[in-house]
């Protein structure tokens, strides 16, 4: 299997963490993984993105230019990465913040009102997990259990009390894509 | 017969390449005497500059590293930090320390680097043949200041000791002159104090030695000594600018 | 098997250096390598080592010189503009025959350039870099694991040949995360440091770390001695990876990040029925001239791919030595070539050179 994914959003929306969780989950499942962030001035407040590749074969380029899947958390990210998505791919978008519908008809589009869902769950900070949950249910790239395991690696120990909330958000997102 | 003088053990028994009347020989001897007196020859690691003293390692009987132009304080930092028990000294001229190495000396002082710097200020570039130094006096002629240094054109000379004494990490900063027996005796005391400052772990230490360069000044050795006293000392006053106990500039 | 952990390239190279015995790091901030000094600032005190932020790259490399002269395992890291500043010290370190490790996470230039990944420091890295007659050993890893493996042996290699070793990475390799395990390299017999200046104790003669030889004949001899060590490195240290070159009509030549993209290109081309292979220099200095020359006996064409306007291509031409045409595709300024672009070029070459 091969997954080439771009996750994009404002700095602070947790897009880097989403990528790292997927990478750890892939690692736990014995797959090859790579994660690379965009870096530069846009990391401060602007749009940030990361490329994640998960593969059973050795990974060639870690930089994804024609993604198989895209998760976009804000409007500029949708505008930028929707056209790059390969036909048949998966597009998860944060419909809480994005004020237009995706236009592609040759991909699977999943709307996730991530911020609204997160607010309902009691913390706006798990909006990224809602989107990630939908993506996982749609692609089954790694298992939900592996992601839950990855939370222990990615979240600092003092935040481990938030793992159940994160898992709840993942599951809520997954419901949308079923 | 009672022996009243001998060549310091930390100097190698050979004659130097320095010009007649040059005061590098005196500075070398004073450093070597301090090393002897403090019994630190086997811990001493010198750093030679680019300038007339580039071959200083030929004369001292201790480990040495030769540094790029101006970088002696950085090299000395690398040595001292990797061998904390060593006693590290750099030996630098005015072009090396006050011009191209200005950043390195300021930041070594800022860090309170436990090194000792012997700063030989003869107000001119020696090795390259008499060009203007940052310490060349206003009006003083140099090959690159053929009409004398003009303040309007290239500013007034840098007073290194006064500048470094404002830096909290500098524990001992003194200016001496190698111009008369009395001044040389004071210089000896200052250099010894500088090494003691390092040994006590107090911080950065530097002794600025006002020196002569008869060759590039175009004078005889005696005339050069007089010129130093009459022209350099008024602009570069002698004394301790900072001591571990608290000098005039200690906050 | 040791545990595999996800590591960012910059942190992986730092951890590998610590595990290889590096205890001193002198550096200055510059993007995109800041995680290296930041990691060292936390990590080195844990192992009794020392991190120091210097006032400039110039000072940092001269601190490396001083510490290397005492026999310490010491390194610095920077990115392109900072490496230019370090070249003074690198030349002195080479001249004084000192071992050390220098990491360059290359970004686009010239001048201040940009902060995105590039391979445009190739000339500087593999042709000595600073003034004077010397070379350094330069590794060009293509994965975080390889960066770790090469760093783990870099100090042994530097001490064996008494010359600086450089890791030539780029912004991608510095910033990306991959799983790594820290494996002990094959043990090497490293010569004793009977030149280190640590204080002339127990009656030994004073030692001198130096690169000045005013007599031309003496400098000639000194430079020959350094060159002879590099000749030994050429014999023993050249590393390169060949993939599917045996039957290849078109051989891609690329290093580092670009080589990974070329691997994808090779797979896609093979799937489309084109016989494409890949040669990936792992040491770009010494360069695998013979290995490429060997492949040139059977390949019909070469395509060198770089994130520069054509630097390694000169060495590939020397290696191929006219036996086949050597084409070039490159991007510069921080633009990363895409597999699709390179594949297009491969198809063009296939039409022109293979099917003619």
XYZ file of C-alpha atoms in Angstrom:
785
model
C 0.000 0.000 0.000
C 0.984 3.591 -0.517
C -0.565 6.699 0.962
C 0.625 10.181 0.060
C -1.175 12.800 2.096
C -1.050 16.534 2.587
C -2.503 18.071 5.734
C -2.852 21.828 5.729
C -4.288 24.608 7.865
C -3.494 27.665 9.930
C -0.588 27.474 12.337
C -2.117 26.376 15.641
C -4.781 24.108 14.121
C -2.650 21.088 14.889
C -1.889 19.962 11.346
C 1.689 18.990 12.238
C 0.450 16.836 15.103
C -2.032 15.079 12.799
C 0.858 14.175 10.490
C 3.028 12.989 13.340
C 0.233 10.803 14.745
C -0.181 9.124 11.363
C 3.589 8.633 11.095
C 3.854 6.988 14.493
C 0.822 4.829 13.770
C 2.409 3.696 10.509
C 5.643 2.970 12.340
C 3.778 0.885 14.957
C 2.196 -1.103 12.141
C 5.601 -1.874 10.620
C 5.183 0.383 7.629
C 7.623 2.857 6.170
C 6.733 6.426 7.005
C 7.982 9.925 6.352
C 6.730 13.275 7.588
C 7.931 16.641 6.469
C 6.581 20.039 7.420
C 6.556 23.139 5.330
C 8.913 25.487 7.067
C 9.490 29.155 6.833
C 7.780 32.405 7.699
C 4.336 30.942 7.008
C 4.753 28.771 10.103
C 4.000 31.829 12.198
C 0.319 32.478 11.802
C 0.008 31.718 8.120
C -0.872 28.469 6.429
C 1.267 25.510 7.390
C 1.230 22.069 5.857
C 2.945 18.741 6.115
C 3.435 15.820 3.761
C 2.993 12.311 5.109
C 3.913 9.183 3.189
C 2.998 5.748 4.526
C 4.017 2.757 2.464
C 4.785 -0.921 2.656
C 7.631 -0.277 0.178
C 10.646 1.975 0.801
C 9.609 5.597 0.389
C 10.940 7.510 -2.566
C 10.186 11.166 -2.379
C 8.981 12.361 1.024
C 7.599 15.479 -0.607
C 4.070 15.016 -1.850
C 3.169 17.111 -4.865
C 0.249 15.017 -6.208
C -1.463 13.766 -3.077
C -3.720 10.730 -2.868
C -5.474 12.385 0.077
C -5.775 15.887 1.422
C -7.012 17.178 4.761
C -7.619 20.919 4.713
C -8.505 22.868 7.813
C -8.940 26.330 6.287
C -9.965 28.027 3.065
C -6.488 28.905 1.696
C -5.504 25.261 2.110
C -8.542 24.073 0.166
C -7.820 26.544 -2.617
C -4.221 25.424 -2.797
C -4.482 21.660 -2.513
C -7.846 20.739 -4.003
C -6.495 21.016 -7.562
C -3.426 18.907 -6.715
C -5.423 15.911 -5.479
C -5.254 12.874 -7.731
C -8.496 11.566 -9.244
C -10.096 9.016 -6.973
C -8.492 10.569 -3.924
C -9.993 11.621 -0.628
C -10.596 15.239 0.350
C -11.461 15.944 3.967
C -12.319 19.577 4.615
C -13.203 21.548 7.690
C -16.666 22.828 6.857
C -16.796 24.894 10.070
C -14.260 27.328 8.688
C -14.342 26.848 4.929
C -17.051 28.907 3.304
C -17.163 27.220 -0.055
C -17.909 23.752 -1.330
C -15.096 21.791 -2.976
C -15.621 21.663 -6.753
C -13.922 18.378 -7.613
C -16.347 15.624 -8.621
C -13.694 12.944 -9.281
C -12.682 12.578 -5.643
C -14.440 11.546 -2.459
C -15.300 14.685 -0.524
C -15.977 14.486 3.207
C -17.211 17.578 5.005
C -16.292 17.681 8.684
C -17.611 20.584 10.768
C -14.536 20.079 12.885
C -14.650 23.205 15.023
C -18.361 22.819 15.776
C -17.902 19.174 16.685
C -14.920 19.958 18.878
C -16.851 22.679 20.654
C -19.642 20.197 21.340
C -17.082 17.785 22.772
C -15.965 20.518 25.091
C -12.617 21.631 23.631
C -11.975 23.522 20.411
C -8.476 22.065 20.428
C -9.607 18.636 19.218
C -11.003 19.915 15.906
C -7.989 18.381 14.185
C -8.844 14.984 15.700
C -12.386 15.167 14.288
C -10.965 15.696 10.795
C -8.351 12.981 11.311
C -11.033 10.526 12.468
C -13.053 11.111 9.296
C -9.943 10.655 7.168
C -9.054 7.383 8.923
C -12.541 5.979 8.485
C -12.464 6.861 4.794
C -8.983 5.548 4.000
C -8.188 2.961 6.699
C -4.505 3.812 6.204
C -3.792 2.897 9.819
C -6.037 1.606 12.557
C -7.713 3.781 15.151
C -5.905 1.761 17.831
C -2.523 2.684 16.373
C -3.482 6.351 16.370
C -4.573 6.089 19.998
C -1.195 4.522 20.765
C 0.565 7.336 18.889
C -1.093 9.940 21.077
C 1.156 8.731 23.896
C 4.222 9.452 21.770
C 3.146 12.776 20.339
C 1.451 14.399 23.323
C 3.754 15.387 26.164
C 3.225 13.347 29.339
C 1.464 16.224 31.087
C -1.212 16.160 28.373
C -1.857 12.405 28.514
C -5.017 13.099 30.538
C -6.448 14.500 27.305
C -6.038 11.229 25.391
C -9.624 10.010 26.068
C -11.002 13.313 24.752
C -8.837 13.036 21.646
C -10.039 9.485 21.054
C -13.651 10.629 21.426
C -13.045 13.307 18.795
C -11.442 10.764 16.466
C -14.468 8.494 16.829
C -16.903 11.343 16.260
C -15.086 12.244 13.065
C -15.050 8.631 11.955
C -18.837 8.454 12.256
C -19.135 11.111 9.541
C -17.213 9.085 7.002
C -18.903 5.769 7.568
C 78.494 32.781 42.433
C 74.941 33.768 43.162
C 72.681 33.552 40.124
C 70.558 36.695 39.902
C 68.967 36.128 36.512
C 68.274 33.357 34.060
C 66.205 32.925 30.937
C 62.703 31.722 31.856
C 62.311 27.960 31.545
C 59.123 28.411 29.579
C 61.072 30.049 26.781
C 63.052 27.987 24.334
C 66.739 28.823 24.230
C 66.883 30.515 20.857
C 67.003 34.027 19.489
C 63.873 35.543 17.998
C 63.080 36.759 14.518
C 61.798 40.081 15.847
C 63.370 43.339 14.650
C 65.995 45.079 16.770
C 64.292 47.238 19.376
C 60.956 45.470 19.090
C 59.237 44.854 22.414
C 57.724 41.458 21.522
C 60.802 39.889 23.106
C 60.043 41.633 26.416
C 56.392 40.583 26.276
C 57.390 36.969 25.551
C 59.768 36.975 28.471
C 57.174 38.384 30.872
C 54.620 35.772 29.848
C 57.191 33.002 30.233
C 58.208 34.309 33.662
C 54.600 34.313 34.802
C 54.183 30.734 33.574
C 57.373 29.740 35.410
C 56.430 31.559 38.607
C 52.983 29.995 38.697
C 54.329 26.533 37.789
C 51.835 26.039 34.982
C 54.053 25.222 31.996
C 52.607 21.717 31.639
C 49.067 23.072 31.664
C 49.724 26.065 29.437
C 48.399 26.110 25.881
C 49.178 29.219 23.894
C 47.361 30.543 20.868
C 49.453 32.375 18.306
C 47.925 35.096 16.139
C 48.453 36.242 12.610
C 50.895 39.094 12.812
C 54.510 39.440 13.864
C 53.948 36.961 16.706
C 52.699 34.269 14.322
C 55.770 32.227 15.253
C 55.416 32.768 19.010
C 55.196 28.995 19.326
C 58.837 28.785 18.252
C 59.856 30.574 21.425
C 57.560 29.256 24.134
C 58.225 25.837 25.573
C 54.606 24.744 25.898
C 51.779 23.440 23.714
C 50.522 25.900 21.134
C 47.876 26.337 18.500
C 48.217 28.784 15.659
C 44.982 30.626 14.906
C 43.482 32.379 11.919
C 43.695 36.179 11.866
C 41.657 37.587 14.740
C 40.225 34.248 15.797
C 42.594 33.495 18.681
C 39.921 34.139 21.365
C 37.590 31.677 19.611
C 40.329 29.082 19.283
C 41.291 29.673 22.925
C 37.641 29.176 23.861
C 37.572 25.829 22.078
C 40.703 24.742 23.920
C 39.673 25.967 27.356
C 36.196 24.474 27.096
C 37.481 21.081 26.012
C 40.407 21.023 28.479
C 39.100 23.043 31.439
C 42.185 22.293 33.506
C 44.475 23.941 30.968
C 45.780 27.479 31.258
C 45.077 29.104 27.934
C 46.539 32.338 26.674
C 46.292 34.095 23.366
C 48.943 36.500 22.193
C 47.577 39.024 19.729
C 48.535 42.245 18.031
C 46.377 45.294 17.426
C 45.293 44.391 13.891
C 44.496 40.855 14.964
C 42.615 41.744 18.137
C 41.176 45.217 17.617
C 40.348 45.056 13.925
C 39.581 41.704 12.334
C 39.104 39.978 15.682
C 37.023 42.665 17.378
C 33.953 40.459 17.575
C 35.871 37.489 18.950
C 37.558 39.463 21.736
C 34.356 41.215 22.802
C 32.403 37.979 22.983
C 35.163 36.061 24.742
C 35.047 38.820 27.362
C 31.254 38.742 27.427
C 31.270 35.017 28.140
C 33.797 35.576 30.899
C 35.960 33.078 29.062
C 38.636 31.883 31.464
C 41.506 32.744 29.189
C 44.318 35.262 29.365
C 44.918 37.594 26.468
C 48.221 39.340 25.893
C 47.357 42.247 23.637
C 50.376 43.857 22.027
C 49.410 47.356 20.903
C 52.084 49.042 18.836
C 49.661 51.194 16.882
C 50.574 49.718 13.519
C 50.493 46.555 11.404
C 53.945 45.066 11.672
C 54.071 41.857 9.701
C 52.406 43.243 6.588
C 54.639 46.300 6.573
C 53.335 49.314 8.443
C 49.686 49.730 7.502
C 47.246 51.652 9.666
C 45.840 49.804 12.698
C 42.640 50.584 14.635
C 44.993 51.830 17.337
C 47.117 54.057 15.087
C 47.098 57.533 16.606
C 45.511 60.491 14.869
C 48.219 62.100 12.778
C 50.463 59.038 12.938
C 51.732 58.004 9.525
C 51.253 54.527 8.115
C 51.651 53.115 4.616
C 47.876 53.208 4.202
C 47.659 56.594 5.937
C 50.520 58.352 4.154
C 49.441 61.783 5.379
C 48.840 60.574 8.902
C 45.625 59.140 10.325
C 42.816 61.611 9.816
C 39.970 61.534 12.273
C 37.441 62.750 9.721
C 38.416 59.952 7.363
C 38.767 56.921 9.609
C 37.844 57.944 13.098
C 39.810 58.008 16.320
C 41.797 55.053 17.636
C 40.058 52.365 19.635
C 40.784 52.152 23.352
C 40.435 48.412 23.749
C 41.046 48.121 27.483
C 38.507 50.801 28.362
C 35.961 49.185 26.042
C 36.452 45.665 27.393
C 36.400 46.895 30.989
C 32.725 47.778 30.515
C 31.915 44.120 29.920
C 30.800 42.277 33.072
C 32.587 39.050 32.076
C 35.965 40.780 31.967
C 37.530 40.116 35.366
C 40.931 41.641 34.865
C 41.833 44.300 32.297
C 45.006 46.335 32.526
C 47.141 48.477 30.266
C 50.898 48.527 30.703
C 53.810 49.898 28.686
C 56.980 48.019 27.779
C 58.919 51.243 27.628
C 61.133 51.514 30.737
C 62.415 49.220 33.484
C 59.786 50.586 35.849
C 56.967 50.065 33.378
C 58.230 46.591 32.491
C 58.188 45.649 36.167
C 54.562 46.802 36.374
C 53.792 44.868 33.216
C 55.209 41.732 34.793
C 52.913 42.144 37.787
C 49.883 42.716 35.548
C 50.561 39.663 33.381
C 50.977 37.524 36.458
C 47.703 38.865 37.854
C 45.971 38.078 34.606
C 47.052 34.431 34.786
C 46.093 34.304 38.452
C 42.659 35.586 37.493
C 42.322 32.676 35.099
C 43.610 30.165 37.644
C 41.105 31.437 40.190
C 38.330 30.960 37.634
C 37.344 34.622 37.943
C 36.719 35.212 34.253
C 38.304 36.810 31.244
C 41.667 38.559 31.633
C 43.593 40.823 29.299
C 46.758 42.844 29.523
C 47.260 45.466 26.851
C 50.965 46.049 26.354
C 51.852 49.345 24.704
C 54.741 48.381 22.489
C 57.094 49.816 19.947
C 57.620 49.036 16.310
C 60.824 50.885 15.423
C 60.948 49.394 11.939
C 57.512 50.498 10.819
C 57.537 53.674 12.851
C 60.796 54.575 11.070
C 62.692 55.259 14.289
C 65.588 53.938 16.272
C 64.758 51.789 19.301
C 65.486 54.514 21.838
C 63.563 57.146 19.898
C 60.681 54.674 19.627
C 60.555 54.233 23.397
C 60.359 57.973 23.834
C 57.687 58.266 21.146
C 55.626 55.624 22.931
C 55.824 57.456 26.229
C 55.169 60.878 24.730
C 52.421 59.972 22.301
C 50.809 56.665 23.161
C 50.541 56.872 26.940
C 48.634 60.196 26.870
C 45.992 58.622 24.613
C 46.211 55.141 26.135
C 46.531 55.736 29.891
C 48.158 53.004 31.932
C 46.536 51.196 34.812
C 44.086 48.528 35.840
C 40.668 49.079 34.349
C 39.056 46.125 35.958
C 40.122 43.708 38.670
C 38.385 40.740 40.243
C 38.096 42.765 43.440
C 36.331 45.499 41.538
C 38.032 48.051 39.346
C 37.020 51.586 38.530
C 34.464 50.371 36.027
C 32.949 47.650 38.127
C 29.231 48.169 38.432
C 16.697 -5.124 16.693
C 17.080 -1.780 18.358
C 13.987 0.300 18.802
C 12.957 2.429 15.835
C 11.843 5.920 16.740
C 10.648 8.812 14.650
C 13.303 11.470 14.479
C 13.501 14.766 12.714
C 16.644 14.801 10.566
C 18.293 17.645 12.423
C 17.745 15.991 15.788
C 18.771 12.592 14.473
C 22.125 13.853 13.247
C 22.709 15.515 16.609
C 21.810 12.404 18.593
C 23.962 10.244 16.331
C 26.910 12.565 16.886
C 26.473 12.347 20.656
C 26.352 8.556 20.435
C 29.507 8.640 18.325
C 31.290 10.392 21.165
C 30.898 14.016 20.137
C 31.074 16.081 23.314
C 31.523 19.620 22.035
C 29.315 21.665 19.765
C 29.906 25.256 18.715
C 27.339 26.884 16.472
C 25.314 29.865 15.431
C 21.597 29.969 14.566
C 20.472 29.757 10.954
C 17.414 28.202 9.322
C 16.849 25.354 8.443
C 19.217 23.640 10.884
C 18.302 25.254 14.203
C 17.102 22.014 15.735
C 20.713 20.774 15.744
C 22.128 23.417 18.119
C 18.874 23.395 20.090
C 19.093 19.635 20.555
C 22.766 19.840 21.501
C 22.087 22.588 24.032
C 19.774 20.145 25.862
C 21.605 16.909 25.179
C 25.324 17.569 25.601
C 25.152 18.558 29.283
C 23.496 15.176 29.954
C 26.642 13.376 28.782
C 29.162 15.731 30.360
C 29.675 17.590 27.113
C 29.443 21.219 26.244
C 27.335 23.315 23.896
C 28.273 26.904 23.213
C 26.498 29.400 20.994
C 29.208 31.442 19.346
C 29.010 35.076 18.269
C 29.237 34.097 14.603
C 29.853 31.155 12.333
C 33.421 32.392 11.988
C 33.943 32.171 15.735
C 32.125 28.843 15.954
C 34.362 27.085 13.446
C 37.449 28.504 15.156
C 36.195 27.154 18.477
C 35.886 23.828 16.679
C 39.511 24.251 15.586
C 40.637 24.870 19.162
C 38.727 21.937 20.614
C 39.705 19.603 17.770
C 43.313 20.567 18.445
C 42.985 19.166 21.958
C 41.790 15.866 20.502
C 38.153 16.372 21.460
C 35.321 15.023 19.334
C 33.721 18.241 18.189
C 31.268 19.413 15.573
C 29.412 22.377 14.208
C 26.435 22.749 11.921
C 25.013 25.466 9.755
C 23.316 26.170 6.464
C 24.702 27.635 3.262
C 25.459 31.300 4.119
C 26.828 30.180 7.462
C 28.944 27.480 5.855
C 30.464 30.140 3.587
C 31.531 31.990 6.725
C 32.967 28.801 8.169
C 35.148 28.168 5.137
C 38.022 30.148 6.624
C 38.120 27.848 9.612
C 37.540 24.713 7.553
C 40.608 25.549 5.482
C 42.660 26.042 8.665
C 41.336 22.811 10.148
C 42.262 20.966 6.970
C 45.676 22.633 6.940
C 46.279 21.775 10.590
C 45.174 18.153 9.911
C 42.411 18.185 12.508
C 39.361 15.921 12.568
C 35.892 17.317 13.088
C 32.345 17.071 11.785
C 30.547 19.840 9.914
C 26.893 19.563 8.965
C 25.479 21.679 6.143
C 21.707 21.644 5.755
C 21.801 23.370 2.407
C 19.362 26.137 1.468
C 19.006 28.155 -1.709
C 21.619 30.758 -2.635
C 23.601 32.727 -3.685
C 23.700 35.464 -1.110
C 21.071 35.349 1.558
C 19.023 33.310 -0.918
C 16.086 31.531 0.668
C 15.486 28.975 3.381
C 14.055 26.179 1.270
C 16.078 23.066 0.409
C 18.768 23.176 -2.263
C 21.871 21.335 -3.415
C 23.664 24.381 -4.716
C 26.593 24.133 -2.277
C 27.919 21.042 -4.062
C 30.913 22.793 -5.627
C 31.855 24.356 -2.306
C 31.458 21.084 -0.434
C 33.321 18.714 -2.737
C 36.105 20.923 -4.073
C 37.591 21.797 -0.714
C 35.471 24.839 0.032
C 37.998 27.238 1.475
C 41.333 28.438 0.127
C 44.234 26.131 -0.543
C 44.852 22.623 -1.769
C 42.700 20.230 0.171
C 39.589 18.125 0.123
C 37.247 17.027 2.825
C 35.217 13.835 3.026
C 31.600 14.666 2.245
C 28.652 12.377 2.875
C 25.329 12.959 1.151
C 22.715 10.913 2.994
C 19.308 10.367 1.431
C 17.347 9.277 4.489
C 17.338 10.019 8.170
C 18.543 6.492 8.901
C 21.456 6.945 6.536
C 22.236 10.318 8.046
C 22.415 8.610 11.433
C 24.576 5.752 10.155
C 27.015 8.089 8.418
C 27.225 10.434 11.391
C 27.923 7.487 13.684
C 31.062 6.694 11.687
C 32.004 10.251 10.695
C 34.260 10.931 13.677
C 36.178 7.690 13.220
C 36.657 8.565 9.567
C 37.709 12.137 10.354
C 40.254 10.887 12.873
C 41.543 8.177 10.545
C 42.336 10.642 7.774
C 42.829 13.683 10.021
C 40.535 15.878 8.001
C 37.108 17.442 8.377
C 34.109 15.334 7.440
C 30.984 17.037 6.184
C 27.409 15.831 6.156
C 25.809 17.490 3.147
C 22.090 17.540 3.780
C 19.399 19.959 2.782
C 16.301 21.527 4.266
C 14.224 18.445 3.494
C 16.592 16.073 5.275
C 16.878 18.454 8.197
C 13.171 18.959 8.640
C 11.666 15.596 7.728
C 10.856 12.840 10.181
C 11.497 9.170 9.562
C 11.938 6.162 11.780
C 15.532 5.513 12.785
C 17.492 3.150 14.911
C 20.896 4.003 16.281
C 23.236 1.229 15.226
C 26.855 0.923 16.178
C 29.041 1.255 13.091
C 31.639 -1.374 12.238
C 34.562 -0.775 14.576
C 37.551 0.985 13.050
C 41.071 1.230 14.314
C 41.510 4.940 14.847
C 45.062 6.222 15.214
C 46.121 7.642 18.586
C 46.022 11.434 18.852
C 49.716 11.918 19.500
C 49.385 15.449 18.196
C 46.743 16.800 20.590
C 47.622 19.911 22.583
C 46.489 19.185 26.115
C 49.460 20.622 28.000
C 53.049 19.346 27.798
C 52.794 17.076 30.828
C 55.188 14.446 32.140
C 58.141 15.794 30.252
C 56.775 15.307 26.771
C 57.852 17.793 24.114
C 55.488 20.683 23.383
C 53.038 20.082 20.554
C 51.873 22.506 17.920
C 48.650 22.753 15.936
C 49.517 24.777 12.902
C 48.929 25.409 9.225
C 51.652 27.921 8.398
C 54.643 26.763 6.339
C 56.435 29.775 4.900
C 58.996 27.747 2.978
C 57.381 26.746 -0.321
C 59.061 23.338 -0.299
C 57.828 22.673 3.214
C 54.259 23.638 2.311
C 54.510 21.528 -0.840
C 55.488 18.544 1.264
C 52.802 19.262 3.830
C 50.102 19.509 1.161
C 51.275 16.269 -0.416
C 50.912 14.564 2.954
C 47.319 15.803 3.232
C 46.647 14.812 -0.363
C 48.054 11.346 0.260
C 45.546 10.842 3.070
C 42.748 11.832 0.745
C 44.091 9.348 -1.802
C 43.725 6.688 0.881
C 40.175 7.846 1.490
C 39.495 7.498 -2.232
C 40.599 3.882 -2.019
C 38.697 3.013 1.127
C 35.773 5.304 1.683
C 33.887 5.791 -1.584
C 30.240 4.837 -1.137
C 27.504 4.744 -3.719
C 24.274 2.898 -4.299
C 23.329 1.436 -7.637
C 19.745 0.459 -8.377
C 18.744 -1.460 -11.495
C 21.752 -0.270 -13.445
C 22.625 -3.681 -14.911
C 20.149 -3.523 -17.761
C 19.451 0.203 -17.699
C 19.402 2.246 -20.875
C 19.035 5.478 -19.005
C 20.786 5.955 -15.674
C 19.710 8.690 -13.298
C 22.460 10.149 -11.130
C 21.343 12.012 -8.045
C 22.233 12.343 -4.364
C 20.375 13.146 -1.174
C 16.756 14.245 -1.388
C 16.866 14.366 -5.172
C 17.919 10.718 -5.281
C 14.753 9.777 -3.414
C 12.637 11.562 -5.968
C 14.622 9.858 -8.721
C 13.897 6.487 -7.158
C 10.194 7.210 -7.589
C 10.916 8.292 -11.161
C 12.786 5.048 -11.803
C 9.897 2.961 -10.507
C 7.377 4.849 -12.591
C 9.572 4.634 -15.698
C 10.089 0.906 -15.208
C 6.338 0.476 -14.844
C 5.999 2.248 -18.183
C 8.464 -0.142 -19.774
C 11.534 2.102 -19.776
C 14.792 0.566 -18.601
C 15.874 3.183 -16.112
C 18.429 2.776 -13.328
C 19.800 4.989 -10.583
C 23.251 5.716 -9.223
C 23.272 7.522 -5.935
C 26.624 8.829 -4.683
C 26.691 8.528 -0.894
C 30.137 10.065 -0.687
C 30.181 13.029 -3.035
C 33.795 13.556 -2.000
C 35.572 11.316 -2.759
C 33.277 10.926 -5.742
C 32.369 7.485 -7.147
C 33.972 8.123 -10.542
C 34.887 4.486 -11.132
C 31.475 3.168 -10.168
C 29.747 5.524 -12.594
C 32.367 4.846 -15.275
C 31.638 1.141 -14.952
C 27.934 1.676 -15.605
C 28.787 3.966 -18.535
C 30.068 0.907 -20.389
C 26.528 -0.386 -20.803
C 24.166 2.566 -20.319
C 22.996 4.545 -23.326
C 22.471 7.842 -21.569
C 22.765 9.505 -18.177
C 20.504 12.067 -16.570
C 21.930 13.956 -13.632
C 19.263 15.506 -11.436
C 20.095 18.136 -8.854
C 18.536 20.941 -6.876
C 21.033 23.279 -8.531
C 21.692 24.556 -12.013
C 24.229 21.833 -12.646
C 27.149 21.193 -10.334
C 27.537 17.448 -9.790
C 26.863 16.990 -13.493
C 30.466 18.071 -14.075
C 31.756 15.170 -12.001
C 29.346 12.784 -13.703
C 30.719 13.887 -17.077
C 34.242 13.220 -15.877
C 33.155 9.795 -14.662
C 31.292 8.906 -17.864
C 34.212 10.249 -19.846
C 32.377 10.593 -23.129
C 31.115 6.998 -23.174
C 27.489 8.204 -23.224
C 25.654 11.519 -23.304
C 25.143 13.107 -19.888
C 21.949 15.125 -19.615
C 20.938 17.406 -16.822
C 17.743 18.393 -15.101
C 17.772 20.764 -12.184
C 15.756 23.155 -10.105
C 17.189 25.911 -8.003
C 16.345 28.488 -5.375
C 14.524 26.068 -3.088
C 12.243 24.544 -5.696
C 12.103 20.766 -5.373
C 11.855 18.898 -8.666
C 8.785 16.695 -9.002
C 8.873 13.103 -10.133
C 6.555 14.013 -13.022
C 8.937 16.652 -14.388
C 11.906 14.332 -14.190
C 9.936 11.495 -15.763
C 9.055 13.746 -18.655
C 12.748 14.422 -19.195
C 13.495 10.706 -19.016
C 10.879 10.051 -21.691
C 12.374 12.761 -23.882
C 15.807 11.200 -23.541
C 14.349 7.772 -24.239
C 12.875 9.052 -27.472
C 16.088 10.745 -28.531
C 18.793 8.381 -27.333
C 17.353 4.939 -26.816
C 14.964 4.416 -29.665
C 17.005 6.170 -32.346
